[in-house]
Coordinates of C-alpha atoms in Angstrom, one line a residue:
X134 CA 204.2 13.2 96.0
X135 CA 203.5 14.1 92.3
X136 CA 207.3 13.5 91.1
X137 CA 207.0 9.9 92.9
X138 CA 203.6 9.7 90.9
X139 CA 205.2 10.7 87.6
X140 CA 208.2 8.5 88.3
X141 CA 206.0 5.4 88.9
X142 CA 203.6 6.1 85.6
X143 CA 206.9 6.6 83.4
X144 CA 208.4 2.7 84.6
X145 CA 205.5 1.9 83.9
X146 CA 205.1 3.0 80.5
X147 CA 209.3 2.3 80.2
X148 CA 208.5 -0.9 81.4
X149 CA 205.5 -1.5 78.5
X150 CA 208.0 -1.1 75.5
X151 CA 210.8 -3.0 76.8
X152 CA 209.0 -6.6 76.1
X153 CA 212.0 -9.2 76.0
X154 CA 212.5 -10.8 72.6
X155 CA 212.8 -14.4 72.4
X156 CA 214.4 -15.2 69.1
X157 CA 216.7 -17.9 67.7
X158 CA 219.4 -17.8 65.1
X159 CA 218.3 -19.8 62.0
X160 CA 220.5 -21.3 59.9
X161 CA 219.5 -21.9 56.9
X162 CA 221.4 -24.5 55.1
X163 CA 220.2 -26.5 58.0
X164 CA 216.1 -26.4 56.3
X165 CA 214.2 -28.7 54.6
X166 CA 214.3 -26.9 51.1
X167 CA 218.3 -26.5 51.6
X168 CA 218.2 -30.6 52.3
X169 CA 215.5 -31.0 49.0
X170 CA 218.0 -29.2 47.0
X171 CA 221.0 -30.7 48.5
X172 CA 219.4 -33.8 47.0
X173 CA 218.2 -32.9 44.1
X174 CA 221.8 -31.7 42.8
X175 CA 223.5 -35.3 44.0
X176 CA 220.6 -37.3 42.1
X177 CA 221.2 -35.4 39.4
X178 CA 225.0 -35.9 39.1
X179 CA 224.3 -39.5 39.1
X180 CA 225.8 -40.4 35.3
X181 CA 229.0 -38.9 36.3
X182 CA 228.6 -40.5 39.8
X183 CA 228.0 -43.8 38.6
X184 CA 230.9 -43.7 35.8
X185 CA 233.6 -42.6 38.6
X186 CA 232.5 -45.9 40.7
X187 CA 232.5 -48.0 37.4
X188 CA 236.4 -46.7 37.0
X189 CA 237.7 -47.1 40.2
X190 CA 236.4 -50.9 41.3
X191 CA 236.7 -52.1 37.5
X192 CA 239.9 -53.3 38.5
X193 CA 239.3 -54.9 42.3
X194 CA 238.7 -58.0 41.4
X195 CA 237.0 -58.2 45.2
X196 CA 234.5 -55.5 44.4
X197 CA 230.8 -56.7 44.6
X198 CA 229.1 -56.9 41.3
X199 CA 226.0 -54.9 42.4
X200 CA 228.2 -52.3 43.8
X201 CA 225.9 -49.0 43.9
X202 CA 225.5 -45.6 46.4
X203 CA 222.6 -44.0 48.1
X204 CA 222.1 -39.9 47.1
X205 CA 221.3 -39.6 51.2
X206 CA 224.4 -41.2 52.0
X207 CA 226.6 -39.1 50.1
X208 CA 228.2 -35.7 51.2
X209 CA 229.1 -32.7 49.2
X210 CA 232.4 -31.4 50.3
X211 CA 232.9 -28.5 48.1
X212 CA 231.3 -26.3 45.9
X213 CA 234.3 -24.3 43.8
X214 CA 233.0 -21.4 41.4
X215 CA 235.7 -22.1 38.9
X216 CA 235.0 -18.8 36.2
X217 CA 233.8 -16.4 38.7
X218 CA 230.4 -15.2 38.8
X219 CA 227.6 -17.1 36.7
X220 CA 230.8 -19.0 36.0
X221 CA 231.3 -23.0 35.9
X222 CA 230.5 -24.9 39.5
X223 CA 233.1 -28.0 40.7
X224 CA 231.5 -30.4 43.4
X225 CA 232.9 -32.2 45.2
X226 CA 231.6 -35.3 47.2
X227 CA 232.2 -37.9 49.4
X228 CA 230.4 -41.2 48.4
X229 CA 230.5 -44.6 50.1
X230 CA 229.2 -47.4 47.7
X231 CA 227.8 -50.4 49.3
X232 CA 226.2 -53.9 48.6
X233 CA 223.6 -56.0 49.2
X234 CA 221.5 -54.4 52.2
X235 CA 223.9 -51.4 52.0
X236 CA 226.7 -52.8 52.9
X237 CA 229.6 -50.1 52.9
X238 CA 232.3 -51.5 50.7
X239 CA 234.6 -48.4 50.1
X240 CA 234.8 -44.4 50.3
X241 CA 235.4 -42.1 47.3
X242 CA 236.1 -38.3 47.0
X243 CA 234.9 -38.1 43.3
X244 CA 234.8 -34.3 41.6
X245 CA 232.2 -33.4 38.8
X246 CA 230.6 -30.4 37.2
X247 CA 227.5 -28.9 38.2
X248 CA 226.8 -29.8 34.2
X249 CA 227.9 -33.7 34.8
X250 CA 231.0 -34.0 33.8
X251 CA 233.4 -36.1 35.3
X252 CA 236.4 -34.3 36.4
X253 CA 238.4 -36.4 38.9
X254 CA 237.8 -39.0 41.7
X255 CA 239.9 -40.6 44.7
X256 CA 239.7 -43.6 45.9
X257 CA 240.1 -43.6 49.9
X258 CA 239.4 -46.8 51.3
X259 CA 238.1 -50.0 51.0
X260 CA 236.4 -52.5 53.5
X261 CA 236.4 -55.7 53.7
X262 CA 233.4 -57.3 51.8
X263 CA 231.7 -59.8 53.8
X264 CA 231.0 -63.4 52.5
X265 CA 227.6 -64.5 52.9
X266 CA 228.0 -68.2 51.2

């Protein structure tokens, strides 16, 4: 009777430290402060931004006068450390300039430095703009 005694107190006391943990895998480039910075890198790459859209509609003589881009609607694709550690940064994004009441007119891959430089950009498609007259 005293081993089934002793047996029943230790499963009890077992039992005690054994709590189940309820836990759940954060990821965090998917937080707030990863999106705020997210941001804060696009809006400040908007010179270069801006002069990569100039270049490629200058010559569509389609392309919407007030052609712009929304910072939330564009994507970074890549960031490339290009001199190794505490070295240069390449970004690249994907940006859909619209019209009007953002009206997507085309899609760029454009490539800049984390400094704002222009590096490269790609033109990858172009929709139909819409007549409104």
């Amino acid at each position: 009777m005293k081993k089934f005694f002793v047996i029943i107190l230790m499963l009890i006391f077992l039992n005690d430290f054994t709590a189940p943990a309820y836990s759940a895998t954060i990821n965090e480039t998917d937080s707030e402060l990863c999106d705020a910075f997210k941001y804060a890198l696009i809006i400040s790459l908007r010179k270069p931004i801006d002069q990569a859209i100039s270049e490629i509609y200058k010559k569509d003589k389609n392309a919407p006068e007030d052609l712009t881009w929304a910072p939330y609607a564009t994507e970074i694709l890549k960031i490339r450390q290009t001199n190794g550690i505490g070295g240069a940064y390449e970004i690249t994004l994907k940006v859909t300039p619209y019209y009007r009441a953002h009206i997507t007119y085309g899609k760029d891959r454009i490539v800049v430095t984390a400094d704002g430089k222009l590096i490269g950009y790609k033109h990858l498609k172009t929709y139909p703009k819409i007549d409104f007259n």
